[in-house]
Every structure is written in C-alpha cells, then in structure tokens.
Amino acid sequence: MIRPPGQPYLSAPQIRRRVRTLAASIHKTYRNRPLTIVALLKGSVFFVVDLLRHLDPDTEVEFWNISSYQGTRSTGKIRGLHHCRGNFVGRDILLIDDILDSGLTLDRTRAHAKKLGARTVQICVLLSKKRKRVHAVKARWVGFSIKDEFVVGYGLDLDQRYRALPSIRTLPKGV
Ligand code: 5GP
Ligand code: MG
C-alpha cells in the first residue's frame, strides 16, 4: 500500500460516529414522509451508503453524476446536470454531497431538483468549509465544519485519486 498523502484530519471512527448521528436526525425529520435521496457522484459515494444503512428501507435513491473540479480548483461550471433525472413530483428530496464549498454545486442541483417537481429540497453534506459562499446555500445537516483547506479521502478525490482512503486527510492547495 502506498503512503497516504497529506495530514490526518478526520479519522474513520470519528466519521462513522457522526454519520450515525446525522442519519438518526434525518430519520426523525422524514418519519412518515416518503423520502428520495439524491447523491451527487462521485464524492458522496461512501457517505450516502453509510447513511443509507441507518435509514428506512423504503427510502428511494438517485445518483447524479456531475463535476466542477479540476485538481484542487473549481472550474466554476457544473458538467452533466442535463442528464440528471428523477421521479420527484410532490416528493421530499434530500441532496447529499461530500462537501459544501462555494455553494455552486448545491445551488444548481437544488434548482434542478425543484424544476423536476420536488415538493421540498433539503441538503445534507458531510463537510462544510468555513468560508464566504459565492452562492447562498445552507445545508440542513452538516457532518463537520472544516477550515478552508483541500481534503481527500472517504470519497473525496484529487483528480480521481485517494477516494478509497477510509479517513479524511488535508492536502496543501495547488498540488
Ligand atoms: P462547490 O460547488 O460548493 O464550490 O464545491 C463543491 C464540490 O467541489 C464538491 O462536491 C467537491 O466535489 C468539490 N470540492 C470542494 N472542496 C473540495 C475539497 O476540499 N476536496 C475535494 N476533494 N473536493 C472538493
Ligand atoms: Mg462533488
């Protein structure tokens, strides 16, 4: 196994405990309401699977494959949204992403979910960067508020690498 990059930031047990608490809160909020989870790929893949283990078995799941990053920087554009579909009319939608940074991704995906007929759209992110948002997006559920650093692991990548790390690590910017 190659040496993991960067510095340790959040351990696998820390993440596991926090995900369980988030799932309990989501479960309580949507009790008796049919819920559709929309996971933004690829970054949220570990997070959404770990959440789903604790949610109702009739929770519906969609995966939307979109991207905005190149290296450690956002391109400022969302690619792939026009392919994203779902039977959302009158349903409660919960968008799941790995990280809230500028707000661009969740602003655009939230608008798209509403356009598809969602009754409500809420947001759950594992990580939220403490920085000024470019787009006004608030997440109802946040796993961890983190400093404005580039992180990898537990689904988060650097040019498609390091997603498979079980913990989250920080990398120097501009790598
Ligand atoms: P936003 O659109 O809010 O600026 O950024 C959200 C998306 O950018 C996330 O879904 C994620 O894919 C990517 N991103 C933002 N910050 C980081 C980071 O620190 N590490 C990684 N690996 N991806 C990030
Ligand atoms: Mg992402």
PDB file of C-alpha atoms and ligand atoms in Angstrom:
ATOM      1  CA  MET A   1       0.000   0.000   0.000  1.00  0.00           C
ATOM      2  CA  ILE A   2       1.319   3.462  -0.912  1.00  0.00           C
ATOM      3  CA  ARG A   3       1.894   6.018   1.825  1.00  0.00           C
ATOM      4  CA  PRO A   4      -1.297   8.103   2.295  1.00  0.00           C
ATOM      5  CA  PRO A   5      -0.954  11.752   1.186  1.00  0.00           C
ATOM      6  CA  GLY A   6      -1.095  14.885   3.350  1.00  0.00           C
ATOM      7  CA  GLN A   7      -2.002  15.101   7.034  1.00  0.00           C
ATOM      8  CA  PRO A   8      -4.662  13.213   9.044  1.00  0.00           C
ATOM      9  CA  TYR A   9      -7.777  15.330   9.679  1.00  0.00           C
ATOM     10  CA  LEU A  10     -10.851  13.165  10.463  1.00  0.00           C
ATOM     11  CA  SER A  11     -10.465   9.506  11.432  1.00  0.00           C
ATOM     12  CA  ALA A  12     -12.690   6.678  10.200  1.00  0.00           C
ATOM     13  CA  PRO A  13     -14.254   6.105  13.677  1.00  0.00           C
ATOM     14  CA  GLN A  14     -14.954   9.858  14.036  1.00  0.00           C
ATOM     15  CA  ILE A  15     -16.727   9.856  10.653  1.00  0.00           C
ATOM     16  CA  ARG A  16     -18.666   6.685  11.476  1.00  0.00           C
ATOM     17  CA  ARG A  17     -19.992   8.117  14.750  1.00  0.00           C
ATOM     18  CA  ARG A  18     -21.021  11.391  13.140  1.00  0.00           C
ATOM     19  CA  VAL A  19     -22.765   9.671  10.202  1.00  0.00           C
ATOM     20  CA  ARG A  20     -24.835   7.615  12.641  1.00  0.00           C
ATOM     21  CA  THR A  21     -25.977  10.786  14.450  1.00  0.00           C
ATOM     22  CA  LEU A  22     -26.853  12.534  11.176  1.00  0.00           C
ATOM     23  CA  ALA A  23     -28.836   9.515   9.972  1.00  0.00           C
ATOM     24  CA  ALA A  24     -30.833   9.433  13.217  1.00  0.00           C
ATOM     25  CA  SER A  25     -31.743  13.102  12.788  1.00  0.00           C
ATOM     26  CA  ILE A  26     -32.705  12.640   9.111  1.00  0.00           C
ATOM     27  CA  HIS A  27     -34.790   9.593  10.002  1.00  0.00           C
ATOM     28  CA  LYS A  28     -36.663  11.549  12.674  1.00  0.00           C
ATOM     29  CA  THR A  29     -37.328  14.514  10.364  1.00  0.00           C
ATOM     30  CA  TYR A  30     -38.758  12.437   7.499  1.00  0.00           C
ATOM     31  CA  ARG A  31     -40.738   9.990   9.648  1.00  0.00           C
ATOM     32  CA  ASN A  32     -43.976   9.154   7.772  1.00  0.00           C
ATOM     33  CA  ARG A  33     -42.897  11.152   4.690  1.00  0.00           C
ATOM     34  CA  PRO A  34     -41.658   9.347   1.592  1.00  0.00           C
ATOM     35  CA  LEU A  35     -38.068  10.454   1.057  1.00  0.00           C
ATOM     36  CA  THR A  36     -35.898  10.444  -2.054  1.00  0.00           C
ATOM     37  CA  ILE A  37     -32.183  10.793  -1.520  1.00  0.00           C
ATOM     38  CA  VAL A  38     -30.170  12.284  -4.381  1.00  0.00           C
ATOM     39  CA  ALA A  39     -26.468  11.561  -4.027  1.00  0.00           C
ATOM     40  CA  LEU A  40     -24.029  13.662  -6.015  1.00  0.00           C
ATOM     41  CA  LEU A  41     -21.340  11.446  -7.526  1.00  0.00           C
ATOM     42  CA  LYS A  42     -18.684  10.613  -7.160  1.00  0.00           C
ATOM     43  CA  GLY A  43     -17.627  12.347  -3.950  1.00  0.00           C
ATOM     44  CA  SER A  44     -20.615  11.378  -1.791  1.00  0.00           C
ATOM     45  CA  VAL A  45     -20.495   7.660  -2.538  1.00  0.00           C
ATOM     46  CA  PHE A  46     -19.091   6.427   0.825  1.00  0.00           C
ATOM     47  CA  PHE A  47     -21.161   8.945   2.764  1.00  0.00           C
ATOM     48  CA  VAL A  48     -24.503   8.096   1.157  1.00  0.00           C
ATOM     49  CA  VAL A  49     -24.027   4.345   1.514  1.00  0.00           C
ATOM     50  CA  ASP A  50     -23.108   4.704   5.192  1.00  0.00           C
ATOM     51  CA  LEU A  51     -26.139   6.974   5.778  1.00  0.00           C
ATOM     52  CA  LEU A  52     -28.494   4.604   3.960  1.00  0.00           C
ATOM     53  CA  ARG A  53     -27.586   1.730   6.276  1.00  0.00           C
ATOM     54  CA  HIS A  54     -29.455   3.646   9.024  1.00  0.00           C
ATOM     55  CA  LEU A  55     -32.444   4.999   7.038  1.00  0.00           C
ATOM     56  CA  ASP A  56     -35.858   3.475   6.258  1.00  0.00           C
ATOM     57  CA  PRO A  57     -35.703   0.609   3.762  1.00  0.00           C
ATOM     58  CA  ASP A  58     -38.260   2.332   1.516  1.00  0.00           C
ATOM     59  CA  THR A  59     -36.063   5.416   1.048  1.00  0.00           C
ATOM     60  CA  GLU A  60     -35.617   5.972  -2.694  1.00  0.00           C
ATOM     61  CA  VAL A  61     -32.158   6.762  -4.082  1.00  0.00           C
ATOM     62  CA  GLU A  62     -30.982   8.570  -7.194  1.00  0.00           C
ATOM     63  CA  PHE A  63     -27.377   9.155  -8.212  1.00  0.00           C
ATOM     64  CA  TRP A  64     -26.464  12.275 -10.146  1.00  0.00           C
ATOM     65  CA  ASN A  65     -23.066  12.267 -11.785  1.00  0.00           C
ATOM     66  CA  ILE A  66     -21.831  15.842 -12.049  1.00  0.00           C
ATOM     67  CA  SER A  67     -18.495  17.573 -11.672  1.00  0.00           C
ATOM     68  CA  SER A  68     -16.969  21.003 -11.295  1.00  0.00           C
ATOM     69  CA  TYR A  69     -13.408  20.436 -10.068  1.00  0.00           C
ATOM     70  CA  GLN A  70     -10.085  20.104 -11.811  1.00  0.00           C
ATOM     71  CA  GLY A  71      -7.189  19.420  -9.459  1.00  0.00           C
ATOM     72  CA  THR A  72      -7.737  21.457  -6.299  1.00  0.00           C
ATOM     73  CA  ARG A  73      -9.777  24.210  -8.027  1.00  0.00           C
ATOM     74  CA  SER A  74     -13.393  24.625  -9.125  1.00  0.00           C
ATOM     75  CA  THR A  75     -13.919  25.307 -12.835  1.00  0.00           C
ATOM     76  CA  GLY A  76     -16.949  27.453 -11.942  1.00  0.00           C
ATOM     77  CA  LYS A  77     -19.187  25.318 -14.186  1.00  0.00           C
ATOM     78  CA  ILE A  78     -21.268  22.230 -13.465  1.00  0.00           C
ATOM     79  CA  ARG A  79     -20.974  19.465 -16.035  1.00  0.00           C
ATOM     80  CA  GLY A  80     -23.551  16.700 -16.515  1.00  0.00           C
ATOM     81  CA  LEU A  81     -26.670  18.230 -14.960  1.00  0.00           C
ATOM     82  CA  HIS A  82     -28.815  17.877 -18.097  1.00  0.00           C
ATOM     83  CA  HIS A  83     -28.538  14.057 -17.756  1.00  0.00           C
ATOM     84  CA  CYS A  84     -29.856  14.134 -14.180  1.00  0.00           C
ATOM     85  CA  ARG A  85     -33.398  12.817 -13.789  1.00  0.00           C
ATOM     86  CA  GLY A  86     -35.788  11.502 -11.145  1.00  0.00           C
ATOM     87  CA  ASN A  87     -39.455  10.975 -10.423  1.00  0.00           C
ATOM     88  CA  PHE A  88     -39.651  13.863  -7.958  1.00  0.00           C
ATOM     89  CA  VAL A  89     -43.157  15.280  -8.423  1.00  0.00           C
ATOM     90  CA  GLY A  90     -44.616  16.015  -4.984  1.00  0.00           C
ATOM     91  CA  ARG A  91     -41.753  14.250  -3.170  1.00  0.00           C
ATOM     92  CA  ASP A  92     -39.356  15.340  -0.434  1.00  0.00           C
ATOM     93  CA  ILE A  93     -35.814  15.386  -1.770  1.00  0.00           C
ATOM     94  CA  LEU A  94     -32.619  15.285   0.257  1.00  0.00           C
ATOM     95  CA  LEU A  95     -29.481  16.214  -1.692  1.00  0.00           C
ATOM     96  CA  ILE A  96     -26.360  14.521  -0.360  1.00  0.00           C
ATOM     97  CA  ASP A  97     -22.894  15.820  -1.143  1.00  0.00           C
ATOM     98  CA  ASP A  98     -19.420  15.335   0.213  1.00  0.00           C
ATOM     99  CA  ILE A  99     -18.590  18.985   0.772  1.00  0.00           C
ATOM    100  CA  LEU A 100     -20.088  22.477   0.628  1.00  0.00           C
ATOM    101  CA  ASP A 101     -17.503  24.941  -0.635  1.00  0.00           C
ATOM    102  CA  SER A 102     -18.505  27.890  -2.865  1.00  0.00           C
ATOM    103  CA  GLY A 103     -22.121  26.632  -2.954  1.00  0.00           C
ATOM    104  CA  LEU A 104     -22.227  26.412  -6.770  1.00  0.00           C
ATOM    105  CA  THR A 105     -22.872  22.656  -6.987  1.00  0.00           C
ATOM    106  CA  LEU A 106     -25.685  22.572  -4.457  1.00  0.00           C
ATOM    107  CA  ASP A 107     -27.251  25.800  -5.721  1.00  0.00           C
ATOM    108  CA  ARG A 108     -27.511  24.370  -9.251  1.00  0.00           C
ATOM    109  CA  THR A 109     -28.597  20.865  -8.217  1.00  0.00           C
ATOM    110  CA  ARG A 110     -31.225  22.238  -5.823  1.00  0.00           C
ATOM    111  CA  ALA A 111     -32.694  24.344  -8.657  1.00  0.00           C
ATOM    112  CA  HIS A 112     -32.676  21.302 -10.943  1.00  0.00           C
ATOM    113  CA  ALA A 113     -34.494  19.139  -8.356  1.00  0.00           C
ATOM    114  CA  LYS A 114     -37.161  21.851  -7.965  1.00  0.00           C
ATOM    115  CA  LYS A 115     -37.548  22.035 -11.749  1.00  0.00           C
ATOM    116  CA  LEU A 116     -38.218  18.276 -11.738  1.00  0.00           C
ATOM    117  CA  GLY A 117     -41.172  18.890  -9.407  1.00  0.00           C
ATOM    118  CA  ALA A 118     -39.770  18.254  -5.910  1.00  0.00           C
ATOM    119  CA  ARG A 119     -42.105  19.323  -3.077  1.00  0.00           C
ATOM    120  CA  THR A 120     -39.209  20.143  -0.758  1.00  0.00           C
ATOM    121  CA  VAL A 121     -35.428  20.096  -1.238  1.00  0.00           C
ATOM    122  CA  GLN A 122     -33.062  19.907   1.728  1.00  0.00           C
ATOM    123  CA  ILE A 123     -29.298  19.479   1.796  1.00  0.00           C
ATOM    124  CA  CYS A 124     -27.026  17.204   3.804  1.00  0.00           C
ATOM    125  CA  VAL A 125     -23.237  17.438   3.480  1.00  0.00           C
ATOM    126  CA  LEU A 126     -20.508  15.574   5.282  1.00  0.00           C
ATOM    127  CA  LEU A 127     -18.235  18.620   5.306  1.00  0.00           C
ATOM    128  CA  SER A 128     -18.833  22.361   5.140  1.00  0.00           C
ATOM    129  CA  LYS A 129     -15.932  24.743   4.608  1.00  0.00           C
ATOM    130  CA  LYS A 130     -15.808  27.816   6.827  1.00  0.00           C
ATOM    131  CA  ARG A 131     -15.601  30.446   4.098  1.00  0.00           C
ATOM    132  CA  LYS A 132     -17.746  33.051   2.376  1.00  0.00           C
ATOM    133  CA  ARG A 133     -20.148  31.319  -0.014  1.00  0.00           C
ATOM    134  CA  VAL A 134     -20.375  32.568  -3.608  1.00  0.00           C
ATOM    135  CA  HIS A 135     -23.913  31.099  -3.795  1.00  0.00           C
ATOM    136  CA  ALA A 136     -26.339  31.384  -0.895  1.00  0.00           C
ATOM    137  CA  VAL A 137     -26.757  27.744   0.099  1.00  0.00           C
ATOM    138  CA  LYS A 138     -27.493  26.440   3.577  1.00  0.00           C
ATOM    139  CA  ALA A 139     -27.250  22.766   4.469  1.00  0.00           C
ATOM    140  CA  ARG A 140     -29.817  21.496   6.971  1.00  0.00           C
ATOM    141  CA  TRP A 141     -27.404  18.715   8.023  1.00  0.00           C
ATOM    142  CA  VAL A 142     -23.618  19.181   8.272  1.00  0.00           C
ATOM    143  CA  GLY A 143     -21.282  16.443   9.459  1.00  0.00           C
ATOM    144  CA  PHE A 144     -18.266  18.628  10.206  1.00  0.00           C
ATOM    145  CA  SER A 145     -17.490  22.333   9.697  1.00  0.00           C
ATOM    146  CA  ILE A 146     -13.910  22.433   8.494  1.00  0.00           C
ATOM    147  CA  LYS A 147     -11.280  25.060   7.815  1.00  0.00           C
ATOM    148  CA  ASP A 148     -10.810  26.205   4.211  1.00  0.00           C
ATOM    149  CA  GLU A 149      -8.326  23.513   3.166  1.00  0.00           C
ATOM    150  CA  PHE A 150      -8.319  20.908   0.432  1.00  0.00           C
ATOM    151  CA  VAL A 151      -9.292  17.479   1.749  1.00  0.00           C
ATOM    152  CA  VAL A 152      -9.266  13.974   0.289  1.00  0.00           C
ATOM    153  CA  GLY A 153     -10.451  10.523   1.342  1.00  0.00           C
ATOM    154  CA  TYR A 154     -13.788   8.857   2.207  1.00  0.00           C
ATOM    155  CA  GLY A 155     -14.960   9.557  -1.360  1.00  0.00           C
ATOM    156  CA  LEU A 156     -13.221  12.905  -1.887  1.00  0.00           C
ATOM    157  CA  ASP A 157     -10.604  12.917  -4.639  1.00  0.00           C
ATOM    158  CA  LEU A 158      -7.717  14.758  -6.142  1.00  0.00           C
ATOM    159  CA  ASP A 159      -8.100  14.165  -9.893  1.00  0.00           C
ATOM    160  CA  GLN A 160      -9.843  10.823  -9.169  1.00  0.00           C
ATOM    161  CA  ARG A 161      -7.222   9.571  -6.688  1.00  0.00           C
ATOM    162  CA  TYR A 162      -7.466   8.974  -2.927  1.00  0.00           C
ATOM    163  CA  ARG A 163     -11.240   8.374  -2.817  1.00  0.00           C
ATOM    164  CA  ALA A 164     -10.632   4.946  -1.281  1.00  0.00           C
ATOM    165  CA  LEU A 165      -8.920   6.280   1.854  1.00  0.00           C
ATOM    166  CA  PRO A 166     -11.097   5.325   4.868  1.00  0.00           C
ATOM    167  CA  SER A 167     -10.307   8.602   6.669  1.00  0.00           C
ATOM    168  CA  ILE A 168     -10.118  12.265   5.591  1.00  0.00           C
ATOM    169  CA  ARG A 169      -6.757  13.993   5.138  1.00  0.00           C
ATOM    170  CA  THR A 170      -5.718  17.556   4.241  1.00  0.00           C
ATOM    171  CA  LEU A 171      -3.519  18.342   1.242  1.00  0.00           C
ATOM    172  CA  PRO A 172      -1.626  21.556   0.555  1.00  0.00           C
ATOM    173  CA  LYS A 173      -3.545  23.709  -2.013  1.00  0.00           C
ATOM    174  CA  GLY A 174      -2.341  23.947  -5.601  1.00  0.00           C
ATOM    175  CA  VAL A 175      -0.929  20.391  -5.766  1.00  0.00           C
TER     176      VAL A 175
HETATM  177  P1  5GP B   1     -18.791  23.996  -4.593  1.00  0.00           P
HETATM  178  O1  5GP B   1     -19.580  23.798  -5.847  1.00  0.00           O
HETATM  179  O2  5GP B   1     -19.614  24.191  -3.349  1.00  0.00           O
HETATM  180  O3  5GP B   1     -17.721  25.061  -4.744  1.00  0.00           O
HETATM  181  O4  5GP B   1     -17.921  22.704  -4.389  1.00  0.00           O
HETATM  182  C1  5GP B   1     -18.493  21.514  -4.148  1.00  0.00           C
HETATM  183  C2  5GP B   1     -17.781  20.420  -4.898  1.00  0.00           C
HETATM  184  O5  5GP B   1     -16.388  20.718  -5.123  1.00  0.00           O
HETATM  185  C3  5GP B   1     -17.806  19.192  -4.039  1.00  0.00           C
HETATM  186  O6  5GP B   1     -18.884  18.380  -4.427  1.00  0.00           O
HETATM  187  C4  5GP B   1     -16.465  18.555  -4.319  1.00  0.00           C
HETATM  188  O7  5GP B   1     -16.591  17.664  -5.394  1.00  0.00           O
HETATM  189  C5  5GP B   1     -15.551  19.661  -4.742  1.00  0.00           C
HETATM  190  N1  5GP B   1     -14.699  20.117  -3.624  1.00  0.00           N
HETATM  191  C6  5GP B   1     -14.784  21.289  -2.948  1.00  0.00           C
HETATM  192  N2  5GP B   1     -13.849  21.365  -1.992  1.00  0.00           N
HETATM  193  C7  5GP B   1     -13.154  20.212  -2.055  1.00  0.00           C
HETATM  194  C8  5GP B   1     -12.063  19.671  -1.280  1.00  0.00           C
HETATM  195  O8  5GP B   1     -11.512  20.273  -0.340  1.00  0.00           O
HETATM  196  N3  5GP B   1     -11.624  18.432  -1.639  1.00  0.00           N
HETATM  197  C9  5GP B   1     -12.163  17.722  -2.678  1.00  0.00           C
HETATM  198  N4  5GP B   1     -11.631  16.529  -2.924  1.00  0.00           N
HETATM  199  N5  5GP B   1     -13.201  18.189  -3.404  1.00  0.00           N
HETATM  200  C10 5GP B   1     -13.688  19.413  -3.089  1.00  0.00           C
HETATM  201 MG    MG B   2     -18.500  16.544  -5.501  1.00  0.00          MG
END
